[in-house]
C-alpha cells in the first residue's frame, strides 16, 4: 500500500481539533491519500464559530532566532496522534501557547522553523516505546537502575540533531521514569509522563525548558568566547614576543592595534634579538590577509626568523630561507608576506637593512629631521618570485638616533572624510611634529598611533604594528 507523504497541516488546540471543510489546499489530502486522522473525527472535531486556529506555518512571517518572538510560545508536538494528548495552555503572560503537530520526523523537519520555541516528542508513541505503553506491564519496561536500550531513544537523538537550538521535551508512558531520565541524559531539557499531562504542568515545563535552553546556549557562547580569547592570547604571544636585548644599550618600544573588523589578530608580526657577537637584529612583517590562518603563518615566520638569526643567517640568505618556509606553510600560492629586517652593528653606529616589499623604516638622528631610508634597492615580497634576491643596504646611524619600523596599517589610514591616505610622507610629518614637541620613546609611539587613528575618524580597518629602537639622547 503506498504511504502518503508528509503534509503541512494547520495545527489546532484540542478545543478545535481538525481542519474544517474549508481548509486550505495545503491542508487537504492529495487525491488517493487517506484523510488525516483528525479529519476522521467528524463534525465534533471541526472548529466551532470563534474557535482559534493557527496560521499555516508555510505562510508565517520570516524566521527569527528561537525564543525571540514576542507573542507567546510555539510548541511542536511529534507523535503518532499528537493532538489527542495536548491540553490547552497559556504561556504565563496571557497568551495561548501555539501548537503545531507532526506525526513523524519528516513532517517535523518541515515544521521546525525558527519561531518554534520547544519540541515535545512522544517517546511512548515512537518505535520501541509504543509496545511498552500498550502492554501496560512492567515486563516490557526497564527495571529500576536499568539502562534504556539505545535504539529506543534514536527518535530523540534525531530530533536533537534537527533542533540543536530548540528546547526539547520527552513525553513518556505512565510511570516510565527510566526512559525519561535517560532522555534527559541524552540531551532533552526535561521529561514528563502522560499521567502528568495537564495544561498547567505542561505550560510550566515548556517555559522552564525554553529558559533552560536559552541559558545553555548563552553558557555555550560564553565558553566559546573564552576559548577564542585564549586563542587570541596565544596568537598574540606568538606574534608580539618579548625582545631579547640583554647586554645592549638600545631601548625598545612597540605598539600593536588589530583592525576593528576582526576577532583574531591579523598577520602583522615583529621581533628583536641580540646575538652573541653583540649585533641587534630587528624585523617587522605582514602576511597578506587578516584571518587566523594568516596570524598563524605570521607566528611561524617570526619564530623561523628568530631561529635562523641565532643560527647566523642574515640578509639575502635569511630571507631566501624564510621564503621557503612561507611556501611550504601557506594554504595557497596567492599568500605572500612583506618583511623588513635590520641588523645593527655592536657599536650601534651602522646597520644593514633588507626590504622584501615592505615600507622603508624612518630614521631620526640627533639634530636632524626624521627621514625615510632608501627603498629603491629592496626586493619583492616573500612568496611572489621563486628565485628572488634581497640586497642588504648599509646605512650610517651615528651616535644618537631613533629607528621606527612599521606595517602598512600605519600609513594606509584615511585623512578626514575623503579618500586621501596618510601615506609615508604624512607619517613622517606626523612623527616629526611629535618629536619637535619633545616626545620620545613610548610617549612618541602612543601619540603617533593615536593621531593616525584620529585622522582616520575611528579605528583603522587594517592591523597596525610599530617598533621603535633608540640609542643615546634621541630617546630623551
XYZ file of C-alpha atoms in Angstrom:
476
model
C 0.000 0.000 0.000
C 1.513 3.369 -0.888
C 2.440 5.529 2.101
C 1.213 9.133 1.855
C 3.923 11.762 2.055
C 4.032 14.261 4.943
C 1.595 17.155 4.655
C 1.770 20.674 6.070
C -1.238 20.959 8.395
C -2.823 23.818 10.288
C -2.218 22.945 13.935
C -5.169 23.321 16.308
C -5.530 23.340 20.043
C -7.593 20.426 21.406
C -10.697 22.602 21.680
C -10.523 22.998 17.892
C -9.130 19.747 16.676
C -9.217 19.074 12.954
C -9.247 21.207 9.800
C -12.608 22.444 8.601
C -14.016 21.566 5.219
C -12.843 24.941 4.030
C -9.210 24.242 4.975
C -6.574 25.500 2.546
C -5.370 23.196 -0.208
C -2.077 22.548 1.619
C -4.063 21.021 4.485
C -6.210 18.711 2.345
C -5.085 15.198 1.430
C -3.990 14.684 -2.137
C -6.146 12.552 -4.374
C -5.825 8.893 -3.354
C -4.362 9.723 0.070
C -6.200 8.729 3.259
C -7.795 11.547 5.162
C -5.801 12.924 8.121
C -6.561 11.310 11.458
C -8.209 14.417 12.885
C -10.403 14.771 9.775
C -11.871 11.334 10.591
C -13.137 12.627 13.924
C -16.191 14.120 12.184
C -18.118 17.271 12.967
C -17.123 17.271 16.611
C -13.512 17.801 15.577
C -14.202 20.864 13.443
C -13.692 24.304 14.932
C -16.797 25.992 16.232
C -17.576 29.608 15.490
C -14.954 31.764 17.144
C -12.557 28.864 17.752
C -8.865 29.712 17.454
C -6.973 28.269 14.542
C -3.300 28.887 13.920
C -1.922 30.155 10.615
C -0.354 27.705 8.242
C 3.385 27.662 9.151
C 4.199 27.887 5.456
C 2.651 31.378 5.444
C 4.000 32.730 8.720
C 6.389 35.722 8.751
C 10.095 35.222 8.173
C 12.093 33.206 10.724
C 13.603 34.666 13.851
C 16.046 33.141 16.284
C 14.374 30.557 18.553
C 12.797 32.248 21.546
C 12.861 35.792 20.161
C 9.226 36.116 19.121
C 7.176 38.496 21.255
C 3.697 36.933 21.009
C 3.768 33.838 23.194
C 5.298 30.409 22.811
C 5.044 27.925 19.951
C 5.204 24.182 20.686
C 5.850 21.497 18.074
C 4.404 18.128 19.129
C 5.725 14.978 17.450
C 3.851 11.716 17.893
C 1.573 9.170 16.299
C -1.553 11.112 17.347
C -0.164 14.397 18.721
C -3.402 16.370 19.026
C -5.038 13.755 21.236
C -2.840 14.453 24.259
C -2.016 18.164 24.209
C -4.164 20.287 26.536
C -4.793 23.975 26.029
C -2.032 26.016 27.607
C -1.048 29.567 28.481
C 2.480 30.942 28.403
C 2.045 32.633 31.789
C 1.580 36.091 30.242
C -1.960 35.708 28.987
C -1.079 34.279 25.548
C -2.145 30.876 24.326
C 0.693 28.504 23.516
C 0.530 27.875 19.788
C 0.706 24.201 18.885
C 1.987 22.569 15.722
C 1.728 18.838 15.222
C 3.729 16.299 13.244
C 3.255 12.525 13.051
C 6.810 11.723 12.009
C 10.256 13.250 11.843
C 9.997 14.041 8.137
C 6.952 16.219 8.721
C 8.547 17.698 11.850
C 11.613 18.771 9.910
C 9.456 20.908 7.626
C 7.509 22.453 10.505
C 10.567 23.143 12.676
C 11.021 26.832 11.835
C 12.830 29.414 13.938
C 9.621 30.665 15.556
C 9.196 27.293 17.302
C 10.350 27.554 20.910
C 10.036 23.974 22.122
C 9.627 20.444 20.737
C 7.581 17.806 22.604
C 8.477 14.301 21.432
C 6.113 11.469 22.408
C 8.584 8.668 23.095
C 5.748 6.298 24.055
C 4.397 6.593 20.502
C 7.745 6.063 18.839
C 9.116 2.638 17.802
C 10.444 0.881 20.900
C 8.146 2.845 23.228
C 4.692 2.069 21.792
C 4.811 -1.575 22.883
C 5.603 -0.643 26.481
C 2.750 1.817 26.584
C 0.181 -0.593 25.093
C 1.215 -3.643 27.112
C 0.962 -1.728 30.368
C 3.056 -4.191 32.322
C 6.455 -3.937 33.952
C 7.987 -6.750 31.922
C 8.151 -4.528 28.838
C 9.528 -1.522 30.743
C 13.071 -1.081 32.082
C 13.606 -2.085 35.689
C 14.894 0.427 38.221
C 18.537 1.202 37.516
C 18.367 -0.456 34.097
C 19.628 1.489 31.091
C 17.163 2.190 28.296
C 18.137 0.485 25.037
C 19.867 2.998 22.763
C 17.565 2.275 19.795
C 14.526 3.308 21.865
C 15.934 6.851 22.078
C 17.045 7.127 18.473
C 13.986 9.308 17.596
C 15.061 11.702 20.354
C 18.616 11.795 19.032
C 17.238 12.547 15.581
C 15.178 15.441 16.971
C 18.207 16.813 18.827
C 20.147 16.751 15.567
C 17.304 18.520 13.755
C 16.805 21.120 16.502
C 20.150 21.910 18.140
C 18.981 25.407 19.174
C 15.466 24.480 20.341
C 14.307 23.236 23.733
C 13.274 19.560 23.578
C 10.918 17.728 25.970
C 10.332 13.968 26.133
C 6.840 12.573 26.790
C 6.848 9.048 28.235
C 4.251 6.425 29.161
C 2.836 6.432 32.681
C 5.421 5.691 35.382
C 8.160 5.280 32.751
C 10.670 7.410 34.682
C 13.684 5.419 33.487
C 13.121 6.334 29.874
C 12.535 9.979 30.832
C 15.746 10.159 32.864
C 17.693 8.582 30.020
C 16.169 11.114 27.613
C 17.479 13.971 29.766
C 20.898 12.333 29.862
C 20.902 12.120 26.059
C 20.097 15.824 25.712
C 16.434 16.655 26.368
C 15.813 19.632 28.636
C 13.194 17.721 30.696
C 10.605 14.940 30.548
C 7.099 14.296 31.783
C 4.736 11.308 31.696
C 1.239 11.090 30.289
C -0.335 10.976 33.744
C 1.184 14.439 34.413
C -0.116 15.917 31.186
C -2.432 18.758 32.107
C -2.350 22.332 30.855
C -0.756 23.915 33.931
C 2.019 21.325 34.251
C 2.833 21.225 30.559
C 2.825 25.023 30.306
C 5.250 25.295 33.220
C 7.549 22.554 31.901
C 7.622 24.132 28.428
C 8.520 27.552 29.844
C 11.244 26.096 32.063
C 12.656 24.071 29.169
C 12.806 27.144 26.915
C 14.600 29.198 29.561
C 16.962 26.321 30.339
C 17.853 26.021 26.657
C 18.453 29.753 26.431
C 20.741 29.534 29.452
C 22.581 26.567 27.903
C 23.092 28.449 24.621
C 24.283 31.551 26.486
C 26.732 29.465 28.515
C 27.994 27.786 25.347
C 28.510 31.168 23.688
C 30.346 32.401 26.770
C 32.566 29.321 26.752
C 33.291 29.737 23.047
C 34.097 33.408 23.641
C 36.532 32.476 26.394
C 38.179 29.879 24.162
C 38.539 32.453 21.383
C 40.073 34.869 23.877
C 42.565 32.208 24.927
C 43.401 31.512 21.281
C 43.862 35.240 20.714
C 46.192 35.445 23.696
C 48.268 32.531 22.407
C 48.472 34.101 18.945
C 49.371 37.459 20.468
C 52.212 35.901 22.449
C 53.484 34.349 19.224
C 53.119 37.485 17.099
C 54.236 40.029 19.690
C 57.094 38.480 21.672
C 59.320 39.878 24.397
C 62.511 41.250 22.819
C 65.838 39.633 23.717
C 68.176 42.618 24.164
C 70.114 41.716 27.287
C 73.526 43.414 27.261
C 72.547 46.027 24.657
C 72.321 49.781 25.275
C 69.449 50.059 22.780
C 65.964 50.729 24.043
C 62.855 49.110 22.602
C 59.169 50.030 22.368
C 56.330 48.593 20.281
C 52.601 49.011 19.741
C 50.039 46.795 18.042
C 46.390 47.514 17.143
C 44.213 44.898 15.429
C 41.789 46.091 12.775
C 38.265 46.767 14.056
C 36.556 44.095 11.933
C 38.358 41.028 13.260
C 38.077 38.951 16.403
C 41.523 37.396 15.912
C 44.828 39.124 15.383
C 45.892 39.624 11.808
C 49.150 38.735 10.136
C 51.383 41.564 11.466
C 54.402 40.389 13.476
C 57.748 41.651 14.750
C 60.748 40.565 16.812
C 64.062 41.862 18.164
C 67.030 39.797 19.410
C 70.694 40.287 20.233
C 73.123 37.609 19.025
C 76.274 36.601 20.959
C 78.503 38.825 18.790
C 76.605 41.913 20.049
C 74.622 42.564 16.862
C 70.991 43.579 17.415
C 68.596 42.155 14.841
C 65.086 43.555 14.375
C 62.342 42.713 11.934
C 58.718 43.573 11.225
C 56.407 41.849 8.742
C 52.879 41.490 7.461
C 51.180 38.420 5.968
C 48.509 39.382 3.447
C 45.028 38.762 4.842
C 43.593 39.039 8.327
C 42.269 35.646 9.446
C 43.569 33.107 11.953
C 45.446 31.223 9.212
C 47.399 34.379 8.347
C 48.061 35.051 12.032
C 49.361 31.503 12.500
C 51.611 31.899 9.445
C 52.931 35.163 10.892
C 53.831 33.334 14.113
C 55.657 30.651 12.116
C 57.635 33.226 10.146
C 58.599 35.134 13.287
C 59.784 32.007 15.085
C 61.665 30.866 11.972
C 63.306 34.295 11.715
C 64.457 34.149 15.339
C 65.845 30.623 14.949
C 67.629 31.419 11.670
C 69.046 34.643 13.115
C 70.531 32.828 16.092
C 71.903 30.271 13.626
C 73.909 33.064 11.981
C 71.871 33.751 8.831
C 71.439 37.346 7.683
C 70.357 39.378 4.659
C 69.541 37.575 1.424
C 70.315 34.114 2.812
C 67.919 34.634 5.702
C 65.094 35.946 3.519
C 65.513 33.178 0.948
C 65.108 30.595 3.705
C 62.069 32.413 5.116
C 60.508 32.350 1.665
C 60.898 28.570 1.619
C 59.165 28.398 4.997
C 56.290 30.515 3.701
C 55.930 28.480 0.506
C 55.736 25.247 2.488
C 53.314 26.543 5.137
C 50.867 28.759 3.228
C 47.418 27.495 2.210
C 47.654 28.641 -1.405
C 50.081 30.239 -3.824
C 48.453 33.667 -3.532
C 49.599 34.163 0.064
C 52.644 36.397 0.459
C 54.341 38.379 3.222
C 56.213 41.672 3.329
C 59.223 41.971 5.615
C 61.783 44.494 6.789
C 64.925 43.322 8.592
C 67.580 45.441 10.261
C 70.874 44.281 11.771
C 72.585 46.914 13.933
C 76.324 46.695 14.466
C 77.593 46.037 18.023
C 78.811 49.646 18.331
C 75.345 50.879 17.343
C 76.631 53.302 14.705
C 75.670 51.453 11.497
C 73.116 48.949 10.276
C 72.203 46.741 7.344
C 68.630 46.918 6.003
C 66.761 44.439 3.800
C 63.312 45.156 2.403
C 61.007 42.496 0.986
C 58.132 44.509 -0.404
C 57.843 46.369 2.894
C 57.755 50.132 3.642
C 61.162 51.591 4.454
C 61.931 52.450 8.115
C 62.050 56.011 9.391
C 65.344 57.242 10.866
C 65.640 60.213 13.225
C 69.115 61.383 14.211
C 70.065 63.993 16.776
C 69.748 67.481 15.355
C 68.202 66.326 12.077
C 64.577 65.887 10.981
C 63.249 62.336 10.543
C 63.615 60.822 7.078
C 62.736 57.578 5.303
C 65.586 55.216 4.482
C 66.114 54.405 0.810
C 63.812 51.693 -0.513
C 64.629 51.551 -4.239
C 67.081 48.698 -3.764
C 64.595 46.439 -1.963
C 63.338 43.094 -3.230
C 59.826 41.649 -3.739
C 57.559 40.367 -1.001
C 58.203 36.815 0.156
C 56.271 34.243 -1.827
C 55.916 36.203 -5.087
C 59.016 35.187 -7.068
C 60.629 31.750 -6.602
C 64.253 32.883 -7.130
C 64.097 36.429 -5.830
C 67.018 38.240 -4.232
C 67.015 40.811 -1.422
C 70.071 43.072 -1.348
C 71.305 44.360 2.003
C 71.666 48.138 2.140
C 74.241 49.556 4.563
C 73.348 52.801 6.391
C 75.152 55.061 8.869
C 73.280 55.739 12.099
C 75.626 57.908 14.143
C 75.867 58.127 17.889
C 72.309 59.138 18.801
C 69.291 58.007 16.785
C 65.793 56.518 16.723
C 64.646 53.945 14.161
C 60.913 53.471 13.531
C 59.715 50.290 11.770
C 56.024 49.857 10.943
C 53.459 47.946 8.888
C 51.222 49.482 6.229
C 48.386 49.965 8.734
C 50.359 52.991 9.936
C 50.243 54.728 6.547
C 47.055 53.484 4.855
C 44.566 55.162 7.185
C 42.452 57.938 5.687
C 42.828 61.645 6.368
C 39.387 63.120 7.024
C 36.224 62.116 5.195
C 37.734 61.907 1.715
C 39.717 59.196 0.001
C 43.142 60.684 0.785
C 45.516 58.339 2.627
C 48.061 59.415 5.204
C 50.926 57.811 3.284
C 54.579 57.677 4.217
C 55.146 61.416 3.780
C 52.210 62.187 6.049
C 53.547 59.784 8.651
C 56.989 61.413 8.508
C 55.453 64.854 9.070
C 53.315 63.494 11.915
C 56.282 61.898 13.710
C 58.471 64.968 13.111
C 55.832 67.221 14.695
C 55.586 64.988 17.746
C 59.372 64.816 18.134
C 59.592 68.604 17.794
C 57.139 68.784 20.692
C 59.625 66.790 22.771
C 58.039 63.334 22.627
C 60.291 60.289 22.565
C 60.071 56.542 23.106
C 56.800 55.143 24.489
C 55.134 58.577 24.541
C 56.063 59.141 20.883
C 54.539 55.820 19.811
C 51.340 56.395 21.773
C 50.872 59.881 20.344
C 51.639 58.805 16.772
C 49.289 55.800 16.816
C 46.503 57.837 18.431
C 46.810 60.610 15.843
C 46.768 58.130 12.958
C 43.542 56.710 14.364
C 42.021 60.161 14.905
C 42.865 61.256 11.366
C 41.112 58.123 10.110
C 37.972 59.099 12.019
C 37.952 55.967 14.171
C 39.512 52.536 14.391
C 41.701 51.504 11.469
C 40.479 48.792 9.119
C 43.929 47.216 8.869
C 46.189 45.905 11.605
C 48.899 48.283 12.739
C 52.267 47.361 14.234
C 55.046 49.822 15.114
C 58.502 49.070 16.528
C 60.904 51.729 17.825
C 64.614 51.197 18.561
C 66.578 54.059 20.112
C 70.189 54.761 21.071
C 71.559 57.677 23.042
C 69.862 61.021 23.608
C 67.293 60.563 20.836
C 65.101 58.698 23.314
C 65.015 61.709 25.630
